[in-house]
PDB file of C-alpha atoms in Angstrom:
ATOM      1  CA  UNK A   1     -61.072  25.357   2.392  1.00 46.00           C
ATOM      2  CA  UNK A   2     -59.531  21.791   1.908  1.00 50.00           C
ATOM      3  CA  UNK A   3     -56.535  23.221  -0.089  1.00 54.00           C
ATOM      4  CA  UNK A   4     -55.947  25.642   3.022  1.00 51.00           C
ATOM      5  CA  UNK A   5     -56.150  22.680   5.288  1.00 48.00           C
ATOM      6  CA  UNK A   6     -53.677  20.800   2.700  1.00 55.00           C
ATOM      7  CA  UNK A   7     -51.295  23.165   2.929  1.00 53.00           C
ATOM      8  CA  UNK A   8     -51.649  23.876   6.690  1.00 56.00           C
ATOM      9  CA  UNK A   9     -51.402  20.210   7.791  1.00 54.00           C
ATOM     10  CA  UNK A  10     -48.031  19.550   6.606  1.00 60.00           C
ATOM     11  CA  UNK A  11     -46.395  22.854   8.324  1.00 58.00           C
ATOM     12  CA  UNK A  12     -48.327  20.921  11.550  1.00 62.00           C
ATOM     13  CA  UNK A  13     -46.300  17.765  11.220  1.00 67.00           C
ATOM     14  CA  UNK A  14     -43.623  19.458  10.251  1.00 71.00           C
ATOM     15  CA  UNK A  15     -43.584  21.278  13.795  1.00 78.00           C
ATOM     16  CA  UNK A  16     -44.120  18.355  15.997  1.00 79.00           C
ATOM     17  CA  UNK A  17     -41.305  16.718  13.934  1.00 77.00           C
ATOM     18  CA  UNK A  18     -38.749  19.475  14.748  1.00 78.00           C
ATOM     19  CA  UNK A  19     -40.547  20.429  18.733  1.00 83.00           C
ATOM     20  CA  UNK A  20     -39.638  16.386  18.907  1.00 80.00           C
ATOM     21  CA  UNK A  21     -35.774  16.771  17.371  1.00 78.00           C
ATOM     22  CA  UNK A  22     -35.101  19.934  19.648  1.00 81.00           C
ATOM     23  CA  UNK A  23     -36.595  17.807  22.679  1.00 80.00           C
ATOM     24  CA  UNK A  24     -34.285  14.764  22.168  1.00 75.00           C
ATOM     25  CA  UNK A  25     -31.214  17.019  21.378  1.00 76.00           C
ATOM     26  CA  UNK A  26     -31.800  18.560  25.017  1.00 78.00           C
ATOM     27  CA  UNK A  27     -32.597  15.233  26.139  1.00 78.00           C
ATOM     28  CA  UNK A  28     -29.849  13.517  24.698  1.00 78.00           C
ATOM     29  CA  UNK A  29     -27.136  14.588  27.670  1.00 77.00           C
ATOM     30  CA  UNK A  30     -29.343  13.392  30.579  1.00 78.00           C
ATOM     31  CA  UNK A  31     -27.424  10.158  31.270  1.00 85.00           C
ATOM     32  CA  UNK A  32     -30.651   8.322  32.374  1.00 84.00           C
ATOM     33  CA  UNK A  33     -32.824   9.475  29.746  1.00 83.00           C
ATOM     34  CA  UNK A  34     -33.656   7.142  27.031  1.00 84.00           C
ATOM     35  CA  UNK A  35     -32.367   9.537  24.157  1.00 80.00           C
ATOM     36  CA  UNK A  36     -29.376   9.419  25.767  1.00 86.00           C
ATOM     37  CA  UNK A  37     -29.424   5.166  25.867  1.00 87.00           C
ATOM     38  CA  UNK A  38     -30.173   5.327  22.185  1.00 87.00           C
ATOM     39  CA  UNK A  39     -27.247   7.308  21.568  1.00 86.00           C
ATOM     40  CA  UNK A  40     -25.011   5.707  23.632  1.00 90.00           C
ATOM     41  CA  UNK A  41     -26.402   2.322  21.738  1.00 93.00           C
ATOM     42  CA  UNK A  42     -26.244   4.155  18.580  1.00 92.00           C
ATOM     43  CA  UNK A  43     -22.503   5.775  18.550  1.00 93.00           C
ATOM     44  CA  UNK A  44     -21.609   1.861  20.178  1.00 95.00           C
ATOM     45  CA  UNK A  45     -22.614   0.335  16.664  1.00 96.00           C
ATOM     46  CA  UNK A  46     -21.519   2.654  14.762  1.00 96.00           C
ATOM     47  CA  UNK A  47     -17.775   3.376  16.064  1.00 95.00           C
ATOM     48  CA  UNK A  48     -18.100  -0.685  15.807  1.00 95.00           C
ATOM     49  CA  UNK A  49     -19.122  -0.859  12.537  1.00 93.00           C
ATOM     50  CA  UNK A  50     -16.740   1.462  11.287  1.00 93.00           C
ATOM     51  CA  UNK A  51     -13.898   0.330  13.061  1.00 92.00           C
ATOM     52  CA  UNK A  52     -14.245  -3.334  11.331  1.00 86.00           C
ATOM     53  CA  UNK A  53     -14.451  -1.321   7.568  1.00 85.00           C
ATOM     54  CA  UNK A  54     -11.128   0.334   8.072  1.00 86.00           C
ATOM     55  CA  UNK A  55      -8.821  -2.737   9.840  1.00 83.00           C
ATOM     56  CA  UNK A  56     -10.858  -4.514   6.614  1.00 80.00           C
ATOM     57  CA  UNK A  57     -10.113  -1.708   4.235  1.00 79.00           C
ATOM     58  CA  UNK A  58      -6.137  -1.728   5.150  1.00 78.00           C
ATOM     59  CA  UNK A  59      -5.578  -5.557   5.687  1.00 76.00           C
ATOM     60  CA  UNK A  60      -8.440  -7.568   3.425  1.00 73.00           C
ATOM     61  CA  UNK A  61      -9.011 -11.194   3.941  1.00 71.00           C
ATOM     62  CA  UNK A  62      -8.442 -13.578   1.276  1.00 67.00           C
ATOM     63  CA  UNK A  63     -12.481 -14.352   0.966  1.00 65.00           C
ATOM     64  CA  UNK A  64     -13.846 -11.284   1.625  1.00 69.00           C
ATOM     65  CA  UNK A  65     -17.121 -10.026   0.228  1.00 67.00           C
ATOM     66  CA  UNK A  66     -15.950  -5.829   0.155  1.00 69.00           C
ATOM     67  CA  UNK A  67     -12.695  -5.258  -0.282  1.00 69.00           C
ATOM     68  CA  UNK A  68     -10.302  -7.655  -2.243  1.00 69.00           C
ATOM     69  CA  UNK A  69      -6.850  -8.425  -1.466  1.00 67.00           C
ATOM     70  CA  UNK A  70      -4.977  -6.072  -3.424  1.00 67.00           C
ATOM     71  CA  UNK A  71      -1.425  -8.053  -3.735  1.00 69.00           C
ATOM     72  CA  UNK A  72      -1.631 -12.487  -4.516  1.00 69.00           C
ATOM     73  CA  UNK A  73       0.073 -14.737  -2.169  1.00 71.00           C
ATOM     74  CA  UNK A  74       3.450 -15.677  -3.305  1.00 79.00           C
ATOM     75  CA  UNK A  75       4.263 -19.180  -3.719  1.00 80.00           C
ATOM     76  CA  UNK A  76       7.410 -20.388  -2.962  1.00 84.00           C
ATOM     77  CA  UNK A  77       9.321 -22.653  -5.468  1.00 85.00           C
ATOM     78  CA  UNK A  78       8.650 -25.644  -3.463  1.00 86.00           C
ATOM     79  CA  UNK A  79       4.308 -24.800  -3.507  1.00 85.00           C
ATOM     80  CA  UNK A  80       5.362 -24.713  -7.528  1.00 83.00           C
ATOM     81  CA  UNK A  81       7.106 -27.443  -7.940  1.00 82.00           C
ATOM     82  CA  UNK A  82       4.141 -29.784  -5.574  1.00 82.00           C
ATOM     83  CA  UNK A  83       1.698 -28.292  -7.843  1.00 81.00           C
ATOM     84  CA  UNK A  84       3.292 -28.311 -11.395  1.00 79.00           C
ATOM     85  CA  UNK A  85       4.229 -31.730 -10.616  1.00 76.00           C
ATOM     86  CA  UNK A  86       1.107 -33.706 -11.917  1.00 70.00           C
ATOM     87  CA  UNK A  87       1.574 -31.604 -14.923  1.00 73.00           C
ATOM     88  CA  UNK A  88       5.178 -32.593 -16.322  1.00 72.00           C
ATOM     89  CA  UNK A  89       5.364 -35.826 -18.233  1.00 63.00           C
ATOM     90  CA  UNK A  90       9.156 -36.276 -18.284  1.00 60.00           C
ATOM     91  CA  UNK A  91      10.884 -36.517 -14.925  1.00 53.00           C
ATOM     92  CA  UNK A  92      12.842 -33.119 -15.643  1.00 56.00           C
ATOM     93  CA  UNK A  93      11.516 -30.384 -13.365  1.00 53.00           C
ATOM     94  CA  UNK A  94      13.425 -27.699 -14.658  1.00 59.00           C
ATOM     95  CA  UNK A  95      11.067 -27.583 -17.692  1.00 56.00           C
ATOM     96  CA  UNK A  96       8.875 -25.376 -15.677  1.00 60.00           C
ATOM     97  CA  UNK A  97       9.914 -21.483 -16.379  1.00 58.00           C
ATOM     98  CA  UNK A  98       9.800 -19.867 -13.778  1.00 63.00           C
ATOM     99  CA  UNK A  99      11.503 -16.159 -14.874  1.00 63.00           C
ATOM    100  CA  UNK A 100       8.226 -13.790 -14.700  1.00 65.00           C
ATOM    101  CA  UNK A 101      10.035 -11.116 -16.663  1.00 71.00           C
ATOM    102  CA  UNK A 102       9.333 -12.998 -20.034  1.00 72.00           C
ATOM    103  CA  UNK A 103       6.113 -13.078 -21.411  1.00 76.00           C
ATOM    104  CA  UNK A 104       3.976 -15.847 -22.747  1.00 75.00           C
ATOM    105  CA  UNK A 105       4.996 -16.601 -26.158  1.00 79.00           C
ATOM    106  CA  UNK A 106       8.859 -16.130 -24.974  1.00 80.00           C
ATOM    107  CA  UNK A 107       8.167 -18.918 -22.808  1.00 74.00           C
ATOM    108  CA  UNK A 108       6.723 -21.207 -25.073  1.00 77.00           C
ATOM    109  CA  UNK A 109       9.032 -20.250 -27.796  1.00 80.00           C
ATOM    110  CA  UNK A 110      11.716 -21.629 -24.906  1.00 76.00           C
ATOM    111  CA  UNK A 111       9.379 -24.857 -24.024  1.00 74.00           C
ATOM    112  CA  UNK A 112       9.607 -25.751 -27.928  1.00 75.00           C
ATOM    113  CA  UNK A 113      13.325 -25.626 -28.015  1.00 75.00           C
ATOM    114  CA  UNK A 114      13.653 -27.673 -25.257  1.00 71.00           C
ATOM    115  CA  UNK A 115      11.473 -30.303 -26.821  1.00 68.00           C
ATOM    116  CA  UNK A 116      13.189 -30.254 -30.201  1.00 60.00           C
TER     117      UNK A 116
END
């Protein structure tokens, strides 16, 4: 008897559960019914939501938590010369090589020369 009761209980809920989804659905176009409030509320937030994740998705803040920025800021030669500047002993600026198409050791390998 309990394991017919077991079984029979669930199909129970599971009847109210759908009598209760079919009942909103129906519900749901009345314009002052509250399934209809909770939509509107609902489809609000969401379109909202979603709305901020794609204008975040295609132009990213530069402290964002979700989506990185996918390019760096370029400096100018100016924002590398202010900032290289506490850097360079000698009062030649042009020490700093600035040609990003040589790699690290080329670089150095020019920074040595110049020394010697």
């Amino acid at each position: 008897m309990t394991t017919v009761l077991t079984l029979i209980l669930p199909l129970i809920n599971m009847n109210k559960f759908v009598k209760e989804i079919k009942t909103f659905k129906r519900t749901i176009l009345l314009k002052g019914s509250p399934a209809f409030k909770i939509s509107v509320w609902f489809s609000g937030i969401t379109v909202g939501l979603v709305w901020i994740l794609f204008s975040e998705y295609n132009e990213p803040k530069n402290n964002n938590l979700f989506f990185k920025k996918k390019k760096a800021d370029i400096f100018t030669n100016e924002e590398i010369e202010r900032w290289n500047k506490p850097y360079i002993s000698n009062a030649n600026n042009n020490s700093v090589i600035r040609n990003s198409n040589l790699t690290a050791d080329e670089k150095r390998k020019q920074l040595l020369k110049e020394i010697k």
